[in-house]
Structure formats: C-alpha cells, structure tokens
mmCIF file of C-alpha atoms and ligand atoms in Angstrom:
data_model
loop_
_atom_site.group_PDB
_atom_site.id
_atom_site.type_symbol
_atom_site.label_atom_id
_atom_site.label_comp_id
_atom_site.label_asym_id
_atom_site.label_seq_id
_atom_site.Cartn_x
_atom_site.Cartn_y
_atom_site.Cartn_z
ATOM 1 C CA UNK A 127 109.146 72.950 87.215
ATOM 2 C CA UNK A 128 106.975 73.526 84.619
ATOM 3 C CA UNK A 129 107.655 75.779 81.976
ATOM 4 C CA UNK A 130 110.658 77.354 83.992
ATOM 5 C CA UNK A 131 108.604 78.130 86.796
ATOM 6 C CA UNK A 132 108.654 76.416 90.303
ATOM 7 C CA UNK A 133 105.628 74.305 91.127
ATOM 8 C CA UNK A 134 103.575 75.173 94.216
ATOM 9 C CA UNK A 135 100.832 72.974 95.786
ATOM 10 C CA UNK A 136 98.515 73.651 98.625
ATOM 11 C CA UNK A 137 95.004 73.076 99.811
ATOM 12 C CA UNK A 138 92.277 73.827 102.229
ATOM 13 C CA UNK A 139 89.829 71.683 103.677
ATOM 14 C CA UNK A 140 85.894 72.232 102.797
ATOM 15 C CA UNK A 141 84.999 71.661 106.603
ATOM 16 C CA UNK A 142 83.210 74.736 108.404
ATOM 17 C CA UNK A 143 83.033 78.369 107.174
ATOM 18 C CA UNK A 144 86.126 80.253 106.497
ATOM 19 C CA UNK A 145 87.406 82.833 109.103
ATOM 20 C CA UNK A 146 89.574 85.920 108.578
ATOM 21 C CA UNK A 147 92.359 83.765 110.039
ATOM 22 C CA UNK A 148 92.134 81.494 107.053
ATOM 23 C CA UNK A 149 92.239 84.199 104.700
ATOM 24 C CA UNK A 150 95.219 86.384 106.314
ATOM 25 C CA UNK A 151 97.307 83.116 107.130
ATOM 26 C CA UNK A 152 96.357 81.246 104.041
ATOM 27 C CA UNK A 153 94.368 82.725 101.018
ATOM 28 C CA UNK A 154 95.893 86.052 100.845
ATOM 29 C CA UNK A 155 99.399 84.553 100.751
ATOM 30 C CA UNK A 156 98.111 82.375 98.204
ATOM 31 C CA UNK A 157 97.366 85.264 96.178
ATOM 32 C CA UNK A 158 100.913 86.729 96.163
ATOM 33 C CA UNK A 159 102.664 83.656 95.082
ATOM 34 C CA UNK A 160 100.096 82.964 92.075
ATOM 35 C CA UNK A 161 102.226 84.765 89.842
ATOM 36 C CA UNK A 162 105.506 83.467 90.572
ATOM 37 C CA UNK A 163 104.818 79.594 90.401
ATOM 38 C CA UNK A 164 102.811 77.347 88.653
ATOM 39 C CA UNK A 165 100.208 76.714 91.284
ATOM 40 C CA UNK A 166 97.696 73.793 92.229
ATOM 41 C CA UNK A 167 95.298 74.916 94.694
ATOM 42 C CA UNK A 168 93.294 71.848 96.009
ATOM 43 C CA UNK A 169 89.805 71.878 97.878
ATOM 44 C CA UNK A 170 90.826 68.669 99.640
ATOM 45 C CA UNK A 171 87.200 67.167 100.166
ATOM 46 C CA UNK A 172 89.120 63.639 100.432
ATOM 47 C CA UNK A 173 90.720 64.590 103.765
ATOM 48 C CA UNK A 174 87.283 65.901 104.949
ATOM 49 C CA UNK A 175 86.044 62.548 105.214
ATOM 50 C CA UNK A 176 88.372 61.958 108.035
ATOM 51 C CA UNK A 177 85.719 63.309 110.082
ATOM 52 C CA UNK A 178 81.959 62.183 109.480
ATOM 53 C CA UNK A 179 80.461 64.604 107.159
ATOM 54 C CA UNK A 180 76.739 65.065 105.999
ATOM 55 C CA UNK A 181 76.771 64.307 102.152
ATOM 56 C CA UNK A 182 74.554 67.455 101.248
ATOM 57 C CA UNK A 183 76.589 69.809 103.369
ATOM 58 C CA UNK A 184 79.862 68.715 102.262
ATOM 59 C CA UNK A 185 79.049 68.797 98.547
ATOM 60 C CA UNK A 186 77.908 72.395 99.313
ATOM 61 C CA UNK A 187 80.996 73.511 101.021
ATOM 62 C CA UNK A 188 83.274 71.855 98.276
ATOM 63 C CA UNK A 189 81.647 74.107 95.819
ATOM 64 C CA UNK A 190 81.858 77.399 98.153
ATOM 65 C CA UNK A 191 85.226 77.028 99.020
ATOM 66 C CA UNK A 192 86.261 76.527 95.298
ATOM 67 C CA UNK A 193 84.249 79.393 94.599
ATOM 68 C CA UNK A 194 85.848 81.709 97.237
ATOM 69 C CA UNK A 195 89.295 80.654 96.213
ATOM 70 C CA UNK A 196 88.209 82.410 92.558
ATOM 71 C CA UNK A 197 86.470 85.388 94.585
ATOM 72 C CA UNK A 198 89.593 86.093 96.605
ATOM 73 C CA UNK A 199 91.286 86.876 93.241
ATOM 74 C CA UNK A 200 92.954 83.375 92.190
ATOM 75 C CA UNK A 201 92.656 83.375 88.407
ATOM 76 C CA UNK A 202 91.526 80.013 87.338
ATOM 77 C CA UNK A 203 93.238 79.914 84.008
ATOM 78 C CA UNK A 204 96.480 80.645 85.576
ATOM 79 C CA UNK A 205 96.178 78.453 88.662
ATOM 80 C CA UNK A 206 94.738 75.129 88.580
ATOM 81 C CA UNK A 207 91.807 75.033 91.462
ATOM 82 C CA UNK A 208 90.032 71.758 91.759
ATOM 83 C CA UNK A 209 88.437 69.202 93.625
ATOM 84 C CA UNK A 210 90.960 66.513 95.168
ATOM 85 C CA UNK A 211 87.978 63.899 94.902
ATOM 86 C CA UNK A 212 88.111 64.529 90.843
ATOM 87 C CA UNK A 213 91.484 63.207 90.359
ATOM 88 C CA UNK A 214 91.644 59.716 91.440
ATOM 89 C CA UNK A 215 95.606 59.907 91.168
ATOM 90 C CA UNK A 216 95.330 60.994 94.952
ATOM 91 C CA UNK A 217 93.937 58.379 96.230
ATOM 92 C CA UNK A 218 96.433 55.528 94.104
ATOM 93 C CA UNK A 219 99.479 57.241 95.079
ATOM 94 C CA UNK A 220 98.566 57.556 98.786
ATOM 95 C CA UNK A 221 97.921 53.857 98.312
ATOM 96 C CA UNK A 222 101.335 53.296 97.252
ATOM 97 C CA UNK A 223 103.193 55.725 99.753
ATOM 98 C CA UNK A 224 101.074 53.851 102.727
ATOM 99 C CA UNK A 225 103.395 51.114 101.915
ATOM 100 C CA UNK A 226 106.621 52.979 102.282
ATOM 101 C CA UNK A 227 105.228 54.813 105.522
ATOM 102 C CA UNK A 228 105.971 53.679 109.191
ATOM 103 C CA UNK A 229 103.057 52.859 111.664
ATOM 104 C CA UNK A 230 105.723 54.488 114.191
ATOM 105 C CA UNK A 231 106.259 57.431 111.891
ATOM 106 C CA UNK A 232 102.230 58.219 111.845
ATOM 107 C CA UNK A 233 101.963 57.308 115.813
ATOM 108 C CA UNK A 234 104.345 60.550 116.279
ATOM 109 C CA UNK A 235 101.659 63.325 114.423
ATOM 110 C CA UNK A 236 100.349 65.314 116.835
ATOM 111 C CA UNK A 237 97.242 66.760 114.613
ATOM 112 C CA UNK A 238 96.065 62.614 114.600
ATOM 113 C CA UNK A 239 96.340 62.650 118.802
ATOM 114 C CA UNK A 240 94.296 66.023 118.828
ATOM 115 C CA UNK A 241 91.642 65.118 116.368
ATOM 116 C CA UNK A 242 91.772 61.455 117.713
ATOM 117 C CA UNK A 243 90.791 62.965 121.352
ATOM 118 C CA UNK A 244 88.088 65.474 120.006
ATOM 119 C CA UNK A 245 86.219 62.666 117.718
ATOM 120 C CA UNK A 246 86.831 59.623 120.311
ATOM 121 C CA UNK A 247 83.867 57.717 118.711
ATOM 122 C CA UNK A 248 85.532 57.817 115.398
ATOM 123 C CA UNK A 249 89.032 57.094 114.895
ATOM 124 C CA UNK A 250 89.181 55.734 111.537
ATOM 125 C CA UNK A 251 92.125 54.530 109.798
ATOM 126 C CA UNK A 252 91.754 57.471 107.378
ATOM 127 C CA UNK A 253 92.643 59.739 110.061
ATOM 128 C CA UNK A 254 95.658 57.944 110.741
ATOM 129 C CA UNK A 255 96.985 57.946 107.456
ATOM 130 C CA UNK A 256 95.865 61.373 106.662
ATOM 131 C CA UNK A 257 99.112 62.736 106.348
ATOM 132 C CA UNK A 258 100.151 60.161 103.527
ATOM 133 C CA UNK A 259 97.271 61.307 101.461
ATOM 134 C CA UNK A 260 98.828 64.726 101.704
ATOM 135 C CA UNK A 261 102.321 63.710 100.905
ATOM 136 C CA UNK A 262 100.502 61.899 97.691
ATOM 137 C CA UNK A 263 98.826 65.590 96.794
ATOM 138 C CA UNK A 264 102.133 67.235 96.926
ATOM 139 C CA UNK A 265 104.358 64.591 95.693
ATOM 140 C CA UNK A 266 102.286 64.033 92.561
ATOM 141 C CA UNK A 267 102.466 67.522 91.488
ATOM 142 C CA UNK A 268 106.477 67.603 91.895
ATOM 143 C CA UNK A 269 105.880 70.599 93.945
ATOM 144 C CA UNK A 270 108.901 72.661 94.967
ATOM 145 C CA UNK A 271 106.972 74.776 97.659
ATOM 146 C CA UNK A 272 103.976 74.115 100.260
ATOM 147 C CA UNK A 273 102.513 77.118 101.819
ATOM 148 C CA UNK A 274 101.209 75.842 105.273
ATOM 149 C CA UNK A 275 100.523 77.144 108.700
ATOM 150 C CA UNK A 276 102.573 76.056 111.693
ATOM 151 C CA UNK A 277 100.240 73.159 112.492
ATOM 152 C CA UNK A 278 101.253 71.200 109.312
ATOM 153 C CA UNK A 279 104.839 71.585 109.251
ATOM 154 C CA UNK A 280 104.960 67.789 110.621
ATOM 155 C CA UNK A 281 103.098 66.568 108.118
ATOM 156 C CA UNK A 282 105.400 68.161 105.386
ATOM 157 C CA UNK A 283 108.389 67.024 107.447
ATOM 158 C CA UNK A 284 106.987 63.379 106.969
ATOM 159 C CA UNK A 285 106.224 64.119 103.325
ATOM 160 C CA UNK A 286 110.293 64.685 102.781
ATOM 161 C CA UNK A 287 110.911 61.977 104.479
ATOM 162 C CA UNK A 288 108.457 59.610 102.461
ATOM 163 C CA UNK A 289 110.015 61.297 99.081
ATOM 164 C CA UNK A 290 113.498 60.815 100.164
ATOM 165 C CA UNK A 291 113.040 57.280 101.083
ATOM 166 C CA UNK A 292 111.073 56.391 98.062
ATOM 167 C CA UNK A 293 113.737 58.173 95.957
ATOM 168 C CA UNK A 294 116.735 56.358 97.654
ATOM 169 C CA UNK A 295 115.122 52.732 96.358
ATOM 170 C CA UNK A 296 114.083 54.226 92.957
ATOM 171 C CA UNK A 297 116.246 57.020 92.133
ATOM 172 C CA UNK A 298 115.019 60.337 91.467
ATOM 173 C CA UNK A 299 111.190 60.124 90.894
ATOM 174 C CA UNK A 300 109.910 63.146 93.518
ATOM 175 C CA UNK A 301 111.034 66.299 93.852
ATOM 176 C CA UNK A 302 111.894 67.080 97.641
ATOM 177 C CA UNK A 303 109.053 69.992 98.488
ATOM 178 C CA UNK A 304 110.284 72.779 100.855
ATOM 179 C CA UNK A 305 107.980 74.378 103.122
ATOM 180 C CA UNK A 306 106.995 78.339 102.624
ATOM 181 C CA UNK A 307 105.994 80.187 105.998
ATOM 182 C CA UNK A 308 104.028 83.260 105.259
ATOM 183 C CA UNK A 309 105.099 86.431 107.271
ATOM 184 C CA UNK A 310 104.971 86.587 110.701
ATOM 185 C CA UNK A 311 102.289 88.204 112.278
ATOM 186 C CA UNK A 312 99.833 86.214 110.269
ATOM 187 C CA UNK A 313 98.572 83.814 112.718
ATOM 188 C CA UNK A 314 95.170 85.635 113.874
ATOM 189 C CA UNK A 315 93.887 84.618 117.293
ATOM 190 C CA UNK A 316 90.286 84.117 118.759
ATOM 191 C CA UNK A 317 88.821 87.263 119.327
ATOM 192 C CA UNK A 318 87.502 85.555 122.732
ATOM 193 C CA UNK A 319 90.503 83.855 123.726
ATOM 194 C CA UNK A 320 93.867 85.788 122.330
ATOM 195 C CA UNK A 321 95.721 82.602 123.464
ATOM 196 C CA UNK A 322 93.773 80.625 121.273
ATOM 197 C CA UNK A 323 94.181 80.427 117.542
ATOM 198 C CA UNK A 324 90.987 81.785 115.468
ATOM 199 C CA UNK A 325 89.686 78.452 114.121
ATOM 200 C CA UNK A 326 86.648 77.384 112.102
ATOM 201 C CA UNK A 327 85.530 74.791 114.249
ATOM 202 C CA UNK A 328 85.619 77.110 117.480
ATOM 203 C CA UNK A 329 82.418 76.516 119.288
ATOM 204 C CA UNK A 330 82.212 80.280 119.994
ATOM 205 C CA UNK A 331 80.872 82.002 117.179
ATOM 206 C CA UNK A 332 81.816 85.335 118.510
ATOM 207 C CA UNK A 333 85.721 84.445 118.545
ATOM 208 C CA UNK A 334 85.843 84.043 114.944
ATOM 209 C CA UNK A 335 85.236 86.429 112.030
ATOM 210 C CA UNK A 336 83.759 84.316 109.047
ATOM 211 C CA UNK A 337 84.516 85.693 105.654
ATOM 212 C CA UNK A 338 80.647 85.706 105.104
ATOM 213 C CA UNK A 339 79.566 87.933 108.138
ATOM 214 C CA UNK A 340 77.751 91.204 107.435
ATOM 215 C CA UNK A 341 79.144 94.428 108.569
ATOM 216 C CA UNK A 342 77.235 94.736 111.759
ATOM 217 C CA UNK A 343 78.248 91.365 112.822
ATOM 218 C CA UNK A 344 82.012 91.937 112.061
ATOM 219 C CA UNK A 345 81.622 95.475 114.184
ATOM 220 C CA UNK A 346 80.023 93.697 117.119
ATOM 221 C CA UNK A 347 82.573 91.027 117.244
ATOM 222 C CA UNK A 348 85.235 93.426 117.209
ATOM 223 C CA UNK A 349 83.715 95.906 119.675
ATOM 224 C CA UNK A 350 83.348 92.430 121.985
ATOM 225 C CA UNK A 351 86.889 91.432 121.196
ATOM 226 C CA UNK A 352 88.440 90.583 124.941
ATOM 227 C CA UNK A 353 91.185 93.060 125.937
ATOM 228 C CA UNK A 354 92.480 94.128 129.119
ATOM 229 C CA UNK A 355 92.729 97.047 131.626
ATOM 230 C CA UNK A 356 96.070 98.574 130.775
ATOM 231 C CA UNK A 357 94.129 100.978 128.665
ATOM 232 C CA UNK A 358 97.043 101.471 126.145
ATOM 233 C CA UNK A 359 97.257 100.465 122.564
ATOM 234 C CA UNK A 360 100.767 98.996 122.620
ATOM 235 C CA UNK A 361 102.108 96.129 120.878
ATOM 236 C CA UNK A 362 103.233 93.645 123.104
ATOM 237 C CA UNK A 363 103.074 89.923 124.274
ATOM 238 C CA UNK A 364 101.415 91.051 127.972
ATOM 239 C CA UNK A 365 98.579 92.432 125.997
ATOM 240 C CA UNK A 366 97.686 89.482 123.631
ATOM 241 C CA UNK A 367 94.281 91.088 123.123
ATOM 242 C CA UNK A 368 95.227 94.242 121.800
ATOM 243 C CA UNK A 369 98.270 92.874 120.017
ATOM 244 C CA UNK A 370 95.889 90.577 117.940
ATOM 245 C CA UNK A 371 93.619 93.295 117.081
ATOM 246 C CA UNK A 372 97.017 95.452 115.875
ATOM 247 C CA UNK A 373 97.562 92.228 113.508
ATOM 248 C CA UNK A 374 94.266 92.351 112.417
ATOM 249 C CA UNK A 375 94.142 95.999 111.631
ATOM 250 C CA UNK A 376 97.783 96.035 109.842
ATOM 251 C CA UNK A 377 97.139 93.067 107.835
ATOM 252 C CA UNK A 378 93.860 94.625 106.236
ATOM 253 C CA UNK A 379 95.540 98.041 105.979
ATOM 254 C CA UNK A 380 98.783 96.907 105.006
ATOM 255 C CA UNK A 381 100.316 99.122 107.444
ATOM 256 C CA UNK A 382 103.068 97.995 109.904
ATOM 257 C CA UNK A 383 102.356 97.082 113.684
ATOM 258 C CA UNK A 384 104.513 100.383 114.678
ATOM 259 C CA UNK A 385 102.335 102.606 112.107
ATOM 260 C CA UNK A 386 99.227 101.621 113.546
ATOM 261 C CA UNK A 387 100.320 101.844 117.134
ATOM 262 C CA UNK A 388 101.280 105.379 116.321
ATOM 263 C CA UNK A 389 97.959 106.169 114.538
ATOM 264 C CA UNK A 390 96.122 105.319 117.863
ATOM 265 C CA UNK A 391 98.634 106.689 120.352
ATOM 266 C CA UNK A 392 96.484 108.174 122.966
ATOM 267 C CA UNK A 393 93.009 106.843 121.596
ATOM 268 C CA UNK A 394 90.451 104.479 123.466
ATOM 269 C CA UNK A 395 89.982 100.903 122.808
ATOM 270 C CA UNK A 396 86.390 101.772 121.858
ATOM 271 C CA UNK A 397 87.896 103.933 118.684
ATOM 272 C CA UNK A 398 90.415 101.412 118.129
ATOM 273 C CA UNK A 399 87.754 98.370 118.134
ATOM 274 C CA UNK A 400 85.496 100.034 115.623
ATOM 275 C CA UNK A 401 88.726 101.011 113.304
ATOM 276 C CA UNK A 402 89.686 97.282 113.411
ATOM 277 C CA UNK A 403 86.007 96.332 112.241
ATOM 278 C CA UNK A 404 85.912 98.866 109.371
ATOM 279 C CA UNK A 405 89.405 97.627 108.309
ATOM 280 C CA UNK A 406 87.950 94.143 108.192
ATOM 281 C CA UNK A 407 84.879 95.166 106.206
ATOM 282 C CA UNK A 408 86.606 97.157 103.966
ATOM 283 C CA UNK A 409 88.468 93.965 102.694
ATOM 284 C CA UNK A 410 85.695 91.436 102.954
ATOM 285 C CA UNK A 411 83.210 93.581 101.321
ATOM 286 C CA UNK A 412 84.651 93.304 97.918
ATOM 287 C CA UNK A 413 85.581 89.528 98.288
ATOM 288 C CA UNK A 414 81.905 89.000 99.587
ATOM 289 C CA UNK A 415 80.415 90.995 96.478
ATOM 290 C CA UNK A 416 82.437 88.665 93.990
ATOM 291 C CA UNK A 417 81.732 85.427 95.844
ATOM 292 C CA UNK A 418 77.590 86.580 95.591
ATOM 293 C CA UNK A 419 78.329 87.307 91.656
ATOM 294 C CA UNK A 420 80.500 84.082 91.089
ATOM 295 C CA UNK A 421 78.379 81.914 92.772
ATOM 296 C CA UNK A 422 75.255 82.792 90.792
ATOM 297 C CA UNK A 423 77.288 81.656 87.475
ATOM 298 C CA UNK A 424 76.757 78.054 87.525
ATOM 299 C CA UNK A 425 77.905 77.653 84.273
ATOM 300 C CA UNK A 426 81.212 79.200 84.884
ATOM 301 C CA UNK A 427 82.010 77.517 87.931
ATOM 302 C CA UNK A 428 81.219 74.274 86.346
ATOM 303 C CA UNK A 429 83.702 74.683 83.254
ATOM 304 C CA UNK A 430 86.334 75.799 86.055
ATOM 305 C CA UNK A 431 85.598 72.362 87.603
ATOM 306 C CA UNK A 432 85.794 70.712 84.505
ATOM 307 C CA UNK A 433 88.847 71.948 82.685
ATOM 308 C CA UNK A 434 90.932 72.336 86.036
ATOM 309 C CA UNK A 435 90.190 68.860 86.962
ATOM 310 C CA UNK A 436 91.407 67.496 83.532
ATOM 311 C CA UNK A 437 94.329 69.775 84.267
ATOM 312 C CA UNK A 438 95.186 68.173 87.402
ATOM 313 C CA UNK A 439 94.789 64.683 85.998
ATOM 314 C CA UNK A 440 96.960 65.185 83.147
ATOM 315 C CA UNK A 441 99.886 66.297 85.320
ATOM 316 C CA UNK A 442 99.511 63.946 88.391
ATOM 317 C CA UNK A 443 98.891 60.957 86.074
ATOM 318 C CA UNK A 444 102.335 61.525 84.579
ATOM 319 C CA UNK A 445 104.176 61.149 88.084
ATOM 320 C CA UNK A 446 101.641 58.346 89.061
ATOM 321 C CA UNK A 447 102.415 56.172 86.020
ATOM 322 C CA UNK A 448 106.346 56.863 86.738
ATOM 323 C CA UNK A 449 105.921 55.594 90.486
ATOM 324 C CA UNK A 450 103.414 52.259 88.949
ATOM 325 C CA UNK A 451 106.347 51.302 87.076
ATOM 326 C CA UNK A 452 109.085 51.642 89.526
ATOM 327 C CA UNK A 453 107.531 49.607 92.121
ATOM 328 C CA UNK A 454 106.766 46.971 89.808
ATOM 329 C CA UNK A 455 103.160 46.876 88.521
ATOM 330 C CA UNK A 456 102.683 45.378 84.958
ATOM 331 C CA UNK A 457 102.882 47.733 82.111
ATOM 332 C CA UNK A 458 99.493 49.119 80.762
ATOM 333 C CA UNK A 459 98.899 47.506 77.106
ATOM 334 C CA UNK A 460 96.470 49.860 75.728
HETATM 335 P P1 ATP B 710 89.711 73.439 112.054
HETATM 336 O O1 ATP B 710 89.125 74.601 112.875
HETATM 337 O O2 ATP B 710 88.722 72.951 110.936
HETATM 338 O O3 ATP B 710 90.880 72.769 112.294
HETATM 339 P P2 ATP B 710 91.354 75.839 110.964
HETATM 340 O O4 ATP B 710 90.471 77.237 110.532
HETATM 341 O O5 ATP B 710 92.279 75.690 111.718
HETATM 342 O O6 ATP B 710 90.165 74.575 110.733
HETATM 343 P P3 ATP B 710 92.555 74.573 108.818
HETATM 344 O O7 ATP B 710 91.577 74.148 107.748
HETATM 345 O O8 ATP B 710 93.557 73.900 109.550
HETATM 346 O O9 ATP B 710 91.808 75.822 109.503
HETATM 347 O O10 ATP B 710 93.518 75.445 108.227
HETATM 348 C C1 ATP B 710 93.549 76.173 106.593
HETATM 349 C C2 ATP B 710 94.565 77.071 106.608
HETATM 350 O O11 ATP B 710 94.370 78.238 107.217
HETATM 351 C C3 ATP B 710 96.079 76.443 106.958
HETATM 352 O O12 ATP B 710 96.941 76.660 105.726
HETATM 353 C C4 ATP B 710 96.288 77.166 108.200
HETATM 354 O O13 ATP B 710 97.356 77.203 108.246
HETATM 355 C C5 ATP B 710 95.575 78.364 107.943
HETATM 356 N N1 ATP B 710 95.188 79.071 109.396
HETATM 357 C C6 ATP B 710 93.964 78.634 110.231
HETATM 358 N N2 ATP B 710 93.912 79.522 110.951
HETATM 359 C C7 ATP B 710 94.644 80.366 111.027
HETATM 360 C C8 ATP B 710 94.810 81.511 111.747
HETATM 361 N N3 ATP B 710 94.159 81.530 112.763
HETATM 362 N N4 ATP B 710 96.028 82.202 111.539
HETATM 363 C C9 ATP B 710 96.619 82.245 110.211
HETATM 364 N N5 ATP B 710 96.336 81.416 109.452
HETATM 365 C C10 ATP B 710 95.657 80.466 109.871
HETATM 366 N N1 LTN B 711 95.982 69.443 105.931
HETATM 367 C C1 LTN B 711 96.030 70.412 105.375
HETATM 368 C C2 LTN B 711 95.196 70.638 104.308
HETATM 369 C C3 LTN B 711 95.858 69.832 103.120
HETATM 370 C C4 LTN B 711 97.204 70.498 102.392
HETATM 371 C C5 LTN B 711 97.542 69.219 101.514
HETATM 372 C C6 LTN B 711 97.913 71.551 102.673
HETATM 373 C C7 LTN B 711 95.948 68.519 102.466
HETATM 374 N N2 LTN B 711 96.683 68.330 101.283
HETATM 375 C C8 LTN B 711 98.462 69.531 100.712
HETATM 376 C C9 LTN B 711 99.310 71.781 101.969
HETATM 377 C C10 LTN B 711 99.231 70.975 100.897
HETATM 378 C C11 LTN B 711 95.179 71.360 106.438
HETATM 379 O O1 LTN B 711 94.359 70.764 107.289
HETATM 380 N N3 LTN B 711 95.323 72.559 106.460
#
C-alpha cells in the first residue's frame, strides 16, 4: 500500500512488434487501472535476453516499447514506466529468491518447456529461472495485484508460493500478489488461424495486426481474415474466425458482441470485415500519431527514463535491504 492506494506491477517484453492482441489484452487494461492503483509498468529487457537478441535491435525495441506505453495514454508522472535493467535490485532479489525456489517447481513451468522446444540450441539457465526474475519484479514493489494473461498465471502462482515460503521463514516481508485477469473476450486470435492466439512472434505477418501497421495494411489483413462458409455473422464457437472479428470490432468500438451481431444482421462478410478494419484504424491512428510525436521528443523520453528509474530504485531498494537483512547479509556501514 502506497499513499492509501494498492500497488500494481506488470511488464512486457520488448521482443518483436506489438500486436493488436497485446494492446486490447494488456495495454488497454493497464490504462483503466492506472487511476485506481499505484502502478509500475516495466519494460522487462532482462527477461528478453533469455532468448538470443541483437544488441542494437534490443535497445531500439526497448525504447520503442517504453514510448508506446506513454503513447497509449499512461502518464509517466503518475505511473512508474521504466526499464527493468536500470534497477539492479531486480537481479539482486532474483538471486536470493533462486535460493528459495526448487528445481522441481521450475521443472513444471509450461512456458519453459515451450520455449526450450522452440529454441533447442539455446536452453540457458536464465530461461529456466525466468519465473524467479518475474517473482522478484513483483515482490520488490510489494504489489497487491498483477494483471497477466492466462499464459502467465502459472508464473504468478509460483511467485505467491515463493513469497509465502519466505514469509513463513522470516516474518511478513512480502505482500502476496493477486492476479488481475481482464474481462473475457480480451483474447484476440490470429486472423489466419483463429484457433491460435495473435502473437508477435508469429511467422505469418498476415495473422497479426501490428500497432504500427498503416491503414491500407490493416484493411487488407482484415479482408483476408480466415472465416467460414456459413455466411452468417453470429457469435458462436463453431465460427471462430467470425467470433474473433466480432471480438475485435466490439473491443475497438466499446460495443458488446450482441450489439455487434445485431448491427451486422443480414450483411455479408465483406462489409463486416471492412467495418472491422475501420474500427481498428480508428483506435490505432491516434496511438500512432502520438507515438510519432513522442519518439521525436528525445529530451522528454530521456527525462522520463531517468526520473522513473530513480523512483523504481527508491521503492525497490527498501524491500531489497529488508530481505538482505532477513537472510543474514552483513549490515552496510556507510
Ligand atoms: P510472444 O509471441 O513473443 O510470446 P506475445 O505476443 O504472446 O509474445 P507477450 O509478450 O507474451 O505477448 O505478452 C504481453 C502481454 O500481452 C501479456 O499480458 C499477454 O497476456 C498479452 N497478450 C499477448 N497476446 C495476446 C492476445 N492475442 N490477446 C490478448 N492478450 C494478449
Ligand atoms: N513474463 C511476462 C512479462 C513479465 C511480467 C513480469 C508480467 C515479466 N515480469 C511481472 C507481470 C509481472 C510475459 O511474458 N508476458
């Protein structure tokens, strides 16, 4: 609890270009939570190097992601937007928590299994202990809530287990975080394979709408979206492609899926797809304009980076020092 407000922590990796799925499923939720909670939104660049990265590219993408957080409407005066790598407390706490996490627990993590199958030539120890660094992120800020997608739930459960284990040994050191799951319908599927989630690492660029796609590209991708031969705009599991387009249109316009179905009753897929494309453009255009403006303002972004890293360090070091004392590290005499 800070100033009577509960604390929220979340982060995103700066790998790949963000998709409409990331925006509707994560960033947009973050915005609505920013007034209610004391928020920390990190660009988790330390997590990114668990997969091999090109250094120049990683640096550029991390800055782009941080700029995008602000362009999407997060106010860096109110919410702490920072690079994970600028706050060494994350690495220091992760080391300590590694010593309170069992191999058996990490062995059960499905993301580790998926990622090591995908990157069989580089199964490094960082990839294995990825969830411990994530636990450190969350616990350093004594976060009460953590908005995550379903895929991250297992990591959050592990975070809670580690925190409880530590508290049982040393007293109430960590707040036990609760997951915050956004409303249903926020999971956006690939336009080319509606059984698969829209993902920034998808090899087929037509399956994803990227936040920086121009209007023509968005319309083209929507028109090419895989549907079915039923020919009716209905919200049901048997028509996953159409259902996904209804979800996208509803999320972009603020309508319910039922209202969307009613609006397009009797219309063909062609008209509907064009309308979906327009609805996406209407939310992405302002975001792109703001992003374009902000990315030219180097001094402003630099100042956000400096100030917020300072804030993050201030809060996180309080927890880190306490933990160091609890485990028996010698007092600092200076
Ligand atoms: P990658 O393909 O690199 O694994 P990703 O696009 O799946 O990336 P993540 O970096 O794992 O995205 O997730 C960032 C955030 O976006 C998470 O909170 C995640 O739940 C959310 N998210 C990702 N894809 C979708 C989607 N298709 N629909 C809704 N939310 C999503
Ligand atoms: N693993 C998460 C990103 C992430 C995160 C966090 C999310 C790193 N640290 C702490 C919430 C809280 C992902 O891949 N989406």
